[in-house]
Tab-separated table of C-alpha atoms and ligand atoms in Angstrom:
chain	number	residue	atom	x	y	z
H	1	UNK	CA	0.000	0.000	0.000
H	2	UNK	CA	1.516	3.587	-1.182
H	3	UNK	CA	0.459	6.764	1.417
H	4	UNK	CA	0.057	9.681	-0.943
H	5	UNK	CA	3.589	10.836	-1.088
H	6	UNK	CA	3.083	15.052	-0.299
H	7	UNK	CA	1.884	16.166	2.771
H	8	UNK	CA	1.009	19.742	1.136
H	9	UNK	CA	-0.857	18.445	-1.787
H	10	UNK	CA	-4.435	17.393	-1.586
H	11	UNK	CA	-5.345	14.167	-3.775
H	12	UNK	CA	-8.494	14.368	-5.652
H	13	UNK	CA	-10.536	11.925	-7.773
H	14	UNK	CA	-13.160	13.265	-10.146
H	15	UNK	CA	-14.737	10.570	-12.075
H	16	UNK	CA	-16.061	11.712	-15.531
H	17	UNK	CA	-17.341	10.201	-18.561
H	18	UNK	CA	-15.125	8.471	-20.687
H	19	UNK	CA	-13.072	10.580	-23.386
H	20	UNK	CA	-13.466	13.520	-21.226
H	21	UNK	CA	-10.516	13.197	-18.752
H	22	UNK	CA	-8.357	15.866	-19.803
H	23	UNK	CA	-11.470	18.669	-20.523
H	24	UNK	CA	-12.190	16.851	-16.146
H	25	UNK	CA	-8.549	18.123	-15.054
H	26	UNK	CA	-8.594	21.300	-16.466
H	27	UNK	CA	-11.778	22.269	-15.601
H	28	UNK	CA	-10.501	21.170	-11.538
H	29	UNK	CA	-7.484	22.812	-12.077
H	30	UNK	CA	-8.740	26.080	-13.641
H	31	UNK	CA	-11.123	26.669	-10.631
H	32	UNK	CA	-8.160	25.804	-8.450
H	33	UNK	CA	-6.296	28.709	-9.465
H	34	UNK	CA	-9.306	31.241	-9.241
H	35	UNK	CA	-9.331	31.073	-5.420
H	36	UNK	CA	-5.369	30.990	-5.204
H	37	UNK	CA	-1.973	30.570	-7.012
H	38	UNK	CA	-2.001	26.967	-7.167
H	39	UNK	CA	0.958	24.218	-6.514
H	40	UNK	CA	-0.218	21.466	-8.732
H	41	UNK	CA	1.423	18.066	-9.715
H	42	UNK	CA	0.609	17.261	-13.910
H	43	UNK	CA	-2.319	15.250	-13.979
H	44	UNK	CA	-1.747	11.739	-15.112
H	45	UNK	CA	-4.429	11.451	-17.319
H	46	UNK	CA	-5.373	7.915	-18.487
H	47	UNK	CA	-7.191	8.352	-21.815
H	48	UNK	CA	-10.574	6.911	-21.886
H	49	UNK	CA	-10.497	5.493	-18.030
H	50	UNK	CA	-13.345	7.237	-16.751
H	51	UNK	CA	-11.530	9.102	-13.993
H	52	UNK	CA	-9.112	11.358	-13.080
H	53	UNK	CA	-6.398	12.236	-10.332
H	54	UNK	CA	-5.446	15.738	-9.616
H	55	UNK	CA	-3.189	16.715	-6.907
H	56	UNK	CA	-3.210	20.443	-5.755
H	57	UNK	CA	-2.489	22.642	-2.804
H	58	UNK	CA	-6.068	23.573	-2.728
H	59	UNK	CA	-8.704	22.157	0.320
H	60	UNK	CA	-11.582	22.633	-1.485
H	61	UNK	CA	-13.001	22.397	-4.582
H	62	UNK	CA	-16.870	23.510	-5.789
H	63	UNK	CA	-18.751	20.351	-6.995
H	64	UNK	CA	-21.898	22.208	-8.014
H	65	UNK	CA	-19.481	24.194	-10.329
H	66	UNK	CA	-17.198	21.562	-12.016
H	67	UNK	CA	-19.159	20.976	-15.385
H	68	UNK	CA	-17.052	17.492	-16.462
H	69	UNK	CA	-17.067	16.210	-12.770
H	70	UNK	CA	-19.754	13.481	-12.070
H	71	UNK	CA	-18.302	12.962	-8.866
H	72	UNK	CA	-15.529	15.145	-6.577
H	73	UNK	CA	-13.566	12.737	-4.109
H	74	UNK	CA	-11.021	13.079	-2.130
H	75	UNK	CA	-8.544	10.665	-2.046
H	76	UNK	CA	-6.439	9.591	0.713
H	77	UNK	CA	-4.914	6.024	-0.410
H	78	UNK	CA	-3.852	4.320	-3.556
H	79	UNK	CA	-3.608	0.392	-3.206
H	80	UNK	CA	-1.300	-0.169	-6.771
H	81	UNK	CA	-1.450	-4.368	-6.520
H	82	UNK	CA	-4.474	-5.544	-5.036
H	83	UNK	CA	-4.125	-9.066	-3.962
H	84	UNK	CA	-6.548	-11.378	-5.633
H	85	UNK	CA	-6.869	-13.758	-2.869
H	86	UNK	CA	-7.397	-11.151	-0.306
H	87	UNK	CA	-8.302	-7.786	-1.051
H	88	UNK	CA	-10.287	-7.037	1.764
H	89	UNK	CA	-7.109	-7.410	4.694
H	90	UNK	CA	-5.494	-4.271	2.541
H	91	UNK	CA	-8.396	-2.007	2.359
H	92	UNK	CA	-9.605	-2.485	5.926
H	93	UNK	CA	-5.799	-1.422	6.877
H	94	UNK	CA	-6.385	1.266	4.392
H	95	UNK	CA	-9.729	2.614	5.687
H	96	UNK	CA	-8.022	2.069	9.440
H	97	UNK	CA	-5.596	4.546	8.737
H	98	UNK	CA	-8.309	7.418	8.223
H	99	UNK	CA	-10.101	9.349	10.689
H	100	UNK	CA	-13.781	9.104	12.107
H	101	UNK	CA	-16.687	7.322	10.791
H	102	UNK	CA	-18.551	7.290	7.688
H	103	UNK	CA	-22.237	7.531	6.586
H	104	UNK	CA	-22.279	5.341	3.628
H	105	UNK	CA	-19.906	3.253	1.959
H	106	UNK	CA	-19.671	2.809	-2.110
H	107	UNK	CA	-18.054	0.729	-3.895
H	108	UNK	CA	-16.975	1.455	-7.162
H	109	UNK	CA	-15.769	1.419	-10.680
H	110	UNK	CA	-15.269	3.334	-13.692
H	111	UNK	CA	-18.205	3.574	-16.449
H	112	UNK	CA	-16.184	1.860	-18.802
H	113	UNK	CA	-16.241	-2.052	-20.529
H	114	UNK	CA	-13.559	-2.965	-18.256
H	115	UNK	CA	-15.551	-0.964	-15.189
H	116	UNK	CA	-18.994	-3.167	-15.930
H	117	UNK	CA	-16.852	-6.100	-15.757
H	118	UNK	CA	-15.467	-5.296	-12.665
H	119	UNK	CA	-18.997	-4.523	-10.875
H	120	UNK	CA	-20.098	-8.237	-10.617
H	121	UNK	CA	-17.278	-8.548	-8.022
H	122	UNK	CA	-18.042	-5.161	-6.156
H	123	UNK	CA	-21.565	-6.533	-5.624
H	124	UNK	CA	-20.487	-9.910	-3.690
H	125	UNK	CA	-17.557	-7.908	-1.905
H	126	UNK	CA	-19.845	-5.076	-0.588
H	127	UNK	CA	-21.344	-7.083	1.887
H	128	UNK	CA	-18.157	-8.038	2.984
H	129	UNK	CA	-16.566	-5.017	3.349
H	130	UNK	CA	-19.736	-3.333	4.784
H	131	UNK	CA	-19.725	-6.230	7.361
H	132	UNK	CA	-16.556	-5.579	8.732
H	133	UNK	CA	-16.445	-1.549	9.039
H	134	UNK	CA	-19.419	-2.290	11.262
H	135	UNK	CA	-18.258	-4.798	13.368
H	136	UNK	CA	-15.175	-2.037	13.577
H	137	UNK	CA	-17.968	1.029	14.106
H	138	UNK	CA	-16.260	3.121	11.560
H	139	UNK	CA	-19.954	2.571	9.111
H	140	UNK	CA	-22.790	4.090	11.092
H	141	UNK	CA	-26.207	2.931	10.541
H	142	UNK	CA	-28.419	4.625	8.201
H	143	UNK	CA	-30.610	6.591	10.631
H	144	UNK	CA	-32.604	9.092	8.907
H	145	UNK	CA	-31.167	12.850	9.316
H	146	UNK	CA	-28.412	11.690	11.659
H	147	UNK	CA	-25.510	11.054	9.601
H	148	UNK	CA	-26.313	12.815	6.265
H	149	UNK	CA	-23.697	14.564	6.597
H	150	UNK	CA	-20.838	12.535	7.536
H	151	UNK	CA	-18.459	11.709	4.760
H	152	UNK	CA	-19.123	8.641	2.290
H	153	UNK	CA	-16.184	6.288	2.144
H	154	UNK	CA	-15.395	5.253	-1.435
H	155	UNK	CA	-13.794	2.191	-2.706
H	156	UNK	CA	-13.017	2.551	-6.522
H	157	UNK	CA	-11.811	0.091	-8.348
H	158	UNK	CA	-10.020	1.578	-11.115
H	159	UNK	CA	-8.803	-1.650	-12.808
H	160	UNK	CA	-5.627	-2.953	-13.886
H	161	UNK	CA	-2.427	-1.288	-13.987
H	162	UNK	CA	0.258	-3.072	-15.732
H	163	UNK	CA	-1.710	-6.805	-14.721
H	164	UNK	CA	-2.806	-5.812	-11.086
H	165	UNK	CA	-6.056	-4.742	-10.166
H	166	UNK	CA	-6.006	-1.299	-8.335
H	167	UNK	CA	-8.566	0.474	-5.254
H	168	UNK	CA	-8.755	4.339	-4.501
H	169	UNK	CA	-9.552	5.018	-1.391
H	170	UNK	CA	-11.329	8.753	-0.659
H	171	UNK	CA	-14.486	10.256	1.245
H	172	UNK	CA	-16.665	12.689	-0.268
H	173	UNK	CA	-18.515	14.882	1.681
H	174	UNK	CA	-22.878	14.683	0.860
H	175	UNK	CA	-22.895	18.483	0.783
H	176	UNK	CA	-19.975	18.735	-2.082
H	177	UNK	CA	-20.715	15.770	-4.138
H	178	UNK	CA	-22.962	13.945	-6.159
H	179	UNK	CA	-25.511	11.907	-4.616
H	180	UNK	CA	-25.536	8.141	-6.535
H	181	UNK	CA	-23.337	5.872	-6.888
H	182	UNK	CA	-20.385	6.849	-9.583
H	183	UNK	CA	-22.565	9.940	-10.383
H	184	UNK	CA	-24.488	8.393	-12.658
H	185	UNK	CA	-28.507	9.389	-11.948
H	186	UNK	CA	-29.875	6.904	-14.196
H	187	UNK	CA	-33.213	6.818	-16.000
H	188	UNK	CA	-34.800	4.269	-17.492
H	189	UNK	CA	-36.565	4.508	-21.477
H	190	UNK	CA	-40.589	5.432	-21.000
H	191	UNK	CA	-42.207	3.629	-23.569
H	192	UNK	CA	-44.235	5.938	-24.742
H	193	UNK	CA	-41.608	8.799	-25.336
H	194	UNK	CA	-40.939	9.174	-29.000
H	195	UNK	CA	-36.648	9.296	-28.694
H	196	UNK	CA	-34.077	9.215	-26.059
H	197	UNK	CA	-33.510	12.341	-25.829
H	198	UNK	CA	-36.293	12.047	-23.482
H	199	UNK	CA	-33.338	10.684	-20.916
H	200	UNK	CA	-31.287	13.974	-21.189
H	201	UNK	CA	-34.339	16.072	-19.852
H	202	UNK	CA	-35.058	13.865	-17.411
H	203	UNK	CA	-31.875	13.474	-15.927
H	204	UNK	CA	-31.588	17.405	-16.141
H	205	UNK	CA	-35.041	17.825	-13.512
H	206	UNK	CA	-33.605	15.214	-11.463
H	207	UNK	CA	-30.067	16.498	-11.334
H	208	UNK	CA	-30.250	20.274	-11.101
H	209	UNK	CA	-33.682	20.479	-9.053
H	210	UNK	CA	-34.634	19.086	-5.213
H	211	UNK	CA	-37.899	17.441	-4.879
H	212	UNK	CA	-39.412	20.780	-3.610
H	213	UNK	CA	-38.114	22.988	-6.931
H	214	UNK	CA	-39.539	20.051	-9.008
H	215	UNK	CA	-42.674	20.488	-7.820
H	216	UNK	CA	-42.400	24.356	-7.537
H	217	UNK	CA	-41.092	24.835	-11.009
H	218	UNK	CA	-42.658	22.016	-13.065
H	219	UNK	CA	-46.211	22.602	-12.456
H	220	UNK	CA	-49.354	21.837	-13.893
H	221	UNK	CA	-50.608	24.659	-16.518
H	222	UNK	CA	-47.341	26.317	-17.145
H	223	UNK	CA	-46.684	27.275	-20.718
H	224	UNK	CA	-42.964	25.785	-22.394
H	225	UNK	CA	-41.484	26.335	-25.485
H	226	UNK	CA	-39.154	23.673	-27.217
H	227	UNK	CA	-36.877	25.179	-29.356
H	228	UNK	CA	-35.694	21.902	-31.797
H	229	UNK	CA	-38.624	20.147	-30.705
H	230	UNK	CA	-38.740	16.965	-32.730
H	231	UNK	CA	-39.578	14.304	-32.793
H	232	UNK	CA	-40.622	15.169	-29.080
H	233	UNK	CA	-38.561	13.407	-26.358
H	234	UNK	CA	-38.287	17.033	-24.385
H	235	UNK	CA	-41.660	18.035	-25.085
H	236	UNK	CA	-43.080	14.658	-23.792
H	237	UNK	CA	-41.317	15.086	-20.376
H	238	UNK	CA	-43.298	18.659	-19.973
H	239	UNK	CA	-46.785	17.128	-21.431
H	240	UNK	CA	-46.418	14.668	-18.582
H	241	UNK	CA	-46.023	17.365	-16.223
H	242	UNK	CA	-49.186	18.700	-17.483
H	243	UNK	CA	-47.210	21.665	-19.417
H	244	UNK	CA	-48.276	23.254	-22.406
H	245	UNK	CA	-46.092	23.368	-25.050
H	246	UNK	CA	-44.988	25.276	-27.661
H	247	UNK	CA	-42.561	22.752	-30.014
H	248	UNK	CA	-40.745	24.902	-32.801
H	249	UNK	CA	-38.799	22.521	-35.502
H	250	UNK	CA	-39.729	22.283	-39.249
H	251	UNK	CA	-38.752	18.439	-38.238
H	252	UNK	CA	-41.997	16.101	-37.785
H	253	UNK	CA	-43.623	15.280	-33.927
H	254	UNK	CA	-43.484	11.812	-33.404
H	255	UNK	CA	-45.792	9.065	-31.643
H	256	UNK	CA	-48.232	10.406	-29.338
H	257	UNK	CA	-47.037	14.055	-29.758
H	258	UNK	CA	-48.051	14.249	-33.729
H	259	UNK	CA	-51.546	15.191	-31.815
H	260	UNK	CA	-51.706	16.039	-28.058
H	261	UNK	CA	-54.126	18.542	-26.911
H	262	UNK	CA	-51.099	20.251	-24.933
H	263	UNK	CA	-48.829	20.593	-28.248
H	264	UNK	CA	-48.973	23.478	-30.632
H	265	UNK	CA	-46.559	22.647	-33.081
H	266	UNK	CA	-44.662	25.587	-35.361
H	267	UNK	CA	-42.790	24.757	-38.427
H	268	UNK	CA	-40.166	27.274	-37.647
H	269	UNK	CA	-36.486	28.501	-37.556
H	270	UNK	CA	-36.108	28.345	-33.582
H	271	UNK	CA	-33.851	31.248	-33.938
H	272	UNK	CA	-36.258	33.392	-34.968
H	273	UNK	CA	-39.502	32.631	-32.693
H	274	UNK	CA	-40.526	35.036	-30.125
H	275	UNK	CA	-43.549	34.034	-27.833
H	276	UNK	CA	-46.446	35.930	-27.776
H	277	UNK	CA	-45.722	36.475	-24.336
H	278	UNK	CA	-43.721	35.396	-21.202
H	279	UNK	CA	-43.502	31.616	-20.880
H	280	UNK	CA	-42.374	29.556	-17.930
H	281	UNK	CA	-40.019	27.326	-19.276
H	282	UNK	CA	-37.791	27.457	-22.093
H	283	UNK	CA	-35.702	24.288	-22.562
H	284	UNK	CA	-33.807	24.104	-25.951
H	285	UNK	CA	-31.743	21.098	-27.769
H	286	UNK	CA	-31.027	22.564	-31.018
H	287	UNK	CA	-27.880	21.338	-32.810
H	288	UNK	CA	-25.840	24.717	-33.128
H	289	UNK	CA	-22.482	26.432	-31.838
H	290	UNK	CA	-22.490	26.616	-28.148
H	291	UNK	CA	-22.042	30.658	-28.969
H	292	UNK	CA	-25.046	30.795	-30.739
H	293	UNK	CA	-27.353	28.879	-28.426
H	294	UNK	CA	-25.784	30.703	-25.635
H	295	UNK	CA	-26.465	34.130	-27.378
H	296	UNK	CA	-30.238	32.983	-28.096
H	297	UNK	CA	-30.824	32.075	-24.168
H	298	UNK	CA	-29.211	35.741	-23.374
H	299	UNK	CA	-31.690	37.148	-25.495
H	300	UNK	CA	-34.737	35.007	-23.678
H	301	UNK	CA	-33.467	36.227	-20.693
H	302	UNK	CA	-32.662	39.906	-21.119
H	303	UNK	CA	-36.145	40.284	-23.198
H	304	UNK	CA	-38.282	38.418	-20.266
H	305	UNK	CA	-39.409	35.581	-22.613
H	306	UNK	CA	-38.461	32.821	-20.221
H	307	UNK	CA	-38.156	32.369	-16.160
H	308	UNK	CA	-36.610	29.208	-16.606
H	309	UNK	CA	-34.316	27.553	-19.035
H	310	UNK	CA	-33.029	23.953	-19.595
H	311	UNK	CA	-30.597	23.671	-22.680
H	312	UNK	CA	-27.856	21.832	-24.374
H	313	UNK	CA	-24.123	23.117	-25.638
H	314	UNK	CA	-23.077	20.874	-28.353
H	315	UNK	CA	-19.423	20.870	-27.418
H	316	UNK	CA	-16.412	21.540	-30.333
H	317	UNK	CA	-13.834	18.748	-30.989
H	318	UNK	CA	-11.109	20.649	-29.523
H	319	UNK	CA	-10.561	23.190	-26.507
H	320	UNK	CA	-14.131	22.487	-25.248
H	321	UNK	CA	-13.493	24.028	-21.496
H	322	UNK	CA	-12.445	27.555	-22.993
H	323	UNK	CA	-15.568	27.110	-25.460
H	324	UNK	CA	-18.041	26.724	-22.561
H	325	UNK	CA	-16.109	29.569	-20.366
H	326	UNK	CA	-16.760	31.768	-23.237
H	327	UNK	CA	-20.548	30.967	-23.934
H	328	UNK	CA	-21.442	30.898	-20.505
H	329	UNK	CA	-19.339	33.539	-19.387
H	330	UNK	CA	-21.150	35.661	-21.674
H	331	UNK	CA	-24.730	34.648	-20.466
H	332	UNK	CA	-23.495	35.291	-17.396
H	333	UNK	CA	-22.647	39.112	-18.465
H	334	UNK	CA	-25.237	39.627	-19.948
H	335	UNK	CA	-27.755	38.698	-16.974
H	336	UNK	CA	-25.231	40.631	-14.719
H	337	UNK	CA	-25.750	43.635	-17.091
H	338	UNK	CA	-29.154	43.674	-17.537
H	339	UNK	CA	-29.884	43.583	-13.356
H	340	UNK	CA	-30.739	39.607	-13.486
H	341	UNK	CA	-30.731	37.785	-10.552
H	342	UNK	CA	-30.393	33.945	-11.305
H	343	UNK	CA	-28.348	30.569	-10.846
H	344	UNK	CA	-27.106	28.829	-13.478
H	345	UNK	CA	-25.922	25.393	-13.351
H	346	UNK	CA	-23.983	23.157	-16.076
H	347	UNK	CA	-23.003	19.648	-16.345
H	348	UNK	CA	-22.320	16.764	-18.295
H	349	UNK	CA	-24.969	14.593	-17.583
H	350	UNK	CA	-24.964	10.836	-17.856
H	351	UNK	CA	-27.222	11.004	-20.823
H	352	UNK	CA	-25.142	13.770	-22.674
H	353	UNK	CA	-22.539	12.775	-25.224
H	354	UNK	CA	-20.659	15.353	-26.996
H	355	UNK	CA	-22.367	17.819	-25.364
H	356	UNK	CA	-23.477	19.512	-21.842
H	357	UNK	CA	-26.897	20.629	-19.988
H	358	UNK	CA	-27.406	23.881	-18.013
H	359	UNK	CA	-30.126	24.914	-16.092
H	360	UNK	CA	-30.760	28.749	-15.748
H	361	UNK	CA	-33.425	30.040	-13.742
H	362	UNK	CA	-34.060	33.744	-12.533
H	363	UNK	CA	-33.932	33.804	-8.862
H	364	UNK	CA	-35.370	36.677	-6.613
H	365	UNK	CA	-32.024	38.340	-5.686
J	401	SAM	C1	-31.237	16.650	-31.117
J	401	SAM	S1	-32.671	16.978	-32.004
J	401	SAM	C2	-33.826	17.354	-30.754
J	401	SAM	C3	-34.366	16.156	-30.100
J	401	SAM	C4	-35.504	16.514	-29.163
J	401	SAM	N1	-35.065	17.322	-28.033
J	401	SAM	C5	-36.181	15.280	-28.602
J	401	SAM	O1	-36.113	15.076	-27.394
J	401	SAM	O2	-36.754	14.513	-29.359
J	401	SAM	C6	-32.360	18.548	-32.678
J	401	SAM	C7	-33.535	19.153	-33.395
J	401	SAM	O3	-33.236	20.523	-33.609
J	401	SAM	C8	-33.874	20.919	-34.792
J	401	SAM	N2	-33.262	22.178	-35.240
J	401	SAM	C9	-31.991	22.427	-35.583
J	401	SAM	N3	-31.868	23.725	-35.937
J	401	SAM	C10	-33.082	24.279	-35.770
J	401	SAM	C11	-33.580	25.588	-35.956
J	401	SAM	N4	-32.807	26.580	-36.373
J	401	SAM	N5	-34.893	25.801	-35.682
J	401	SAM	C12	-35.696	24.822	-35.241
J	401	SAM	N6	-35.254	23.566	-35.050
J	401	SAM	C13	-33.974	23.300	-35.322
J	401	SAM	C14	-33.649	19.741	-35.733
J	401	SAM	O4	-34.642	19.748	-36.755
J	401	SAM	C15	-33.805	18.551	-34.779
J	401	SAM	O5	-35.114	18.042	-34.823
């Protein structure tokens, strides 16, 4: 077992989707060095792996505002050769050596092939390991509102290194982290939704909004528009809501939405529509530049079209972080300019590919 080697540098892990690790480390790094002049080791990045270790001089880093992060750890042991016969007499002296007690324990692996074929064995060893950090008190028991907010221990498995099988061990803390397993908030296909972008919006509602703003801002009789509307996956998520909609694509509405009572459908350019008047939502998953999406939400905003806004950035091939700084870093001027009070989230959900969601939503100030 190798103790992280620096006693000034903090270790973290930030798991990500696959393809995205260097776009993960930059993004940690960057907001590193806007609270201080940072000390950083080079990432190692491991192309395609799912994850990524940075090492810093910085305590803390923002979860809610790391777009490429699914999940912010921080890590306090790397076991390089697990032993196959006996993995679970090394972590236990792992997890010994840290401090306190923990409110969950996770197990887990990277959202890759090799990752999936790793989880059959984290689902017979969890049991296991959960067994024996109660026996040794260090895993409380899950009492309602009594130990959300001690830290989660995590166990990743991050696979093999040169033939042997390798754990990170690092808490997270609930109120600076994702709350599933590996970040992933999963949804599963409704039947009756005509694509899968259905999935993207879904995730969005359940990711950026608590149960309370769900039912707050998703309400019955609320008017949306859906700007690149077809064949309907977005709009179908609002109908079910009981949300009027307003679905602008010269592109055809699918299944059940080629004739629902709460669909208007406009054979538009989605650039050009204005609404009548104010509308509640405006959610938008248009194929376009991220600057020219961005620019079109600015102009929803500043004009009072919209109170709320879910939509997608398509990202570029190349130097995507400095791309999104630039495209939301000028909604957020704009909003600033205009006397807009609001929060603004983005992420790369699970659902997304080549692309990210934000949420945008005025707030009262
Ligand atoms: C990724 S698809 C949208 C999928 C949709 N959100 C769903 O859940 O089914 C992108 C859509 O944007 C539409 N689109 C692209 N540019 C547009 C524009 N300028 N005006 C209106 N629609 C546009 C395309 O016709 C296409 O149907």
């Amino acid at each position: 077992m190798r103790a992280m080697q620096t006693t000034t540098l903090t270790h973290w892990l930030l798991y990500c989707r696959p393809g995205f690790e260097q776009d993960c480390a930059q993004e940690a790094l960057r907001q590193a060095r806007q609270q201080r002049p940072i000390l950083a080791e080079q990432p190692a990045i491991i192309a395609d792996s799912g994850y990524v270790v940075v090492a810093l001089n910085q305590q803390s880093l923002c979860y809610r505002e790391l777009i490429f992060a699914r999940q912010l750890i921080r890590l306090h042991h790397t076991i390089a050769a697990l032993p196959e016969r006996d993995r679970l007499t090394p972590i236990l002296a792992a997890v010994a050596a840290l401090p306190g007690s923990f409110g969950a324990l996770w197990l887990e692996v990277p959202d890759t092939n090799d990752g999936k074929l790793l989880s059959t064995f984290t689902r017979r060893f969890q049991p296991l390991l959960e067994s024996a950090l109660r026996e040794q008190g260090r895993l409380q028991d899950d009492i309602p509102n009594t130990n959300q907010h001690l830290p989660r221990l995590h166990i990743f498995f991050a696979g093999n290194f040169s033939g042997k099988s390798s754990a990170l061990i690092g808490t997270s803390d609930p109120r600076n982290s994702a709350a599933t397993i590996m970040g992933i908030v999963r949804q599963s296909m409704p039947a009756e939704a005509p694509s899968r972008s259905t999935l993207k919006l879904a995730e969005a509602i359940e990711v950026f909004m608590d149960r309370s703003e769900q039912t707050r801002l998703l309400r019955q009789g609320m008017q949306a528009v859906d700007l690149g509307a077809a064949p309907g996956g977005w709009t179908w998520q609002l109908v079910k809501r009981g949300i009027r909609v307003t679905a602008v694509d010269n592109g055809p509405m699918k299944g059940v939405l080629a004739k629902h009572p709460l669909v208007e459908h406009l054979k538009q350019d989605g650039f050009k529509y204005a609404p009548r008047k104010t509308v509640d939502w405006l959610v938008c998953d248009m194929v376009e530049k991220p600057s020219k999406v961005a620019k079109l939400i600015e102009e929803w905003f500043a004009a009072g079209w919209c109170k709320h806004a879910i939509f997608n950035l398509k990202l570029p091939m190349k130097q995507r972080v400095v791309a999104l700084d630039s495209a939301l870093g000028g909604i957020r001027t704009r909003l600033d300019e205009e006397g807009i009070n609001y929060k603004m989230i983005a992420k790369q959900l699970y659902h997304d590919r080549e692309e990210i969601t934000v949420f945008l939503t005025k707030t009262k100030g």
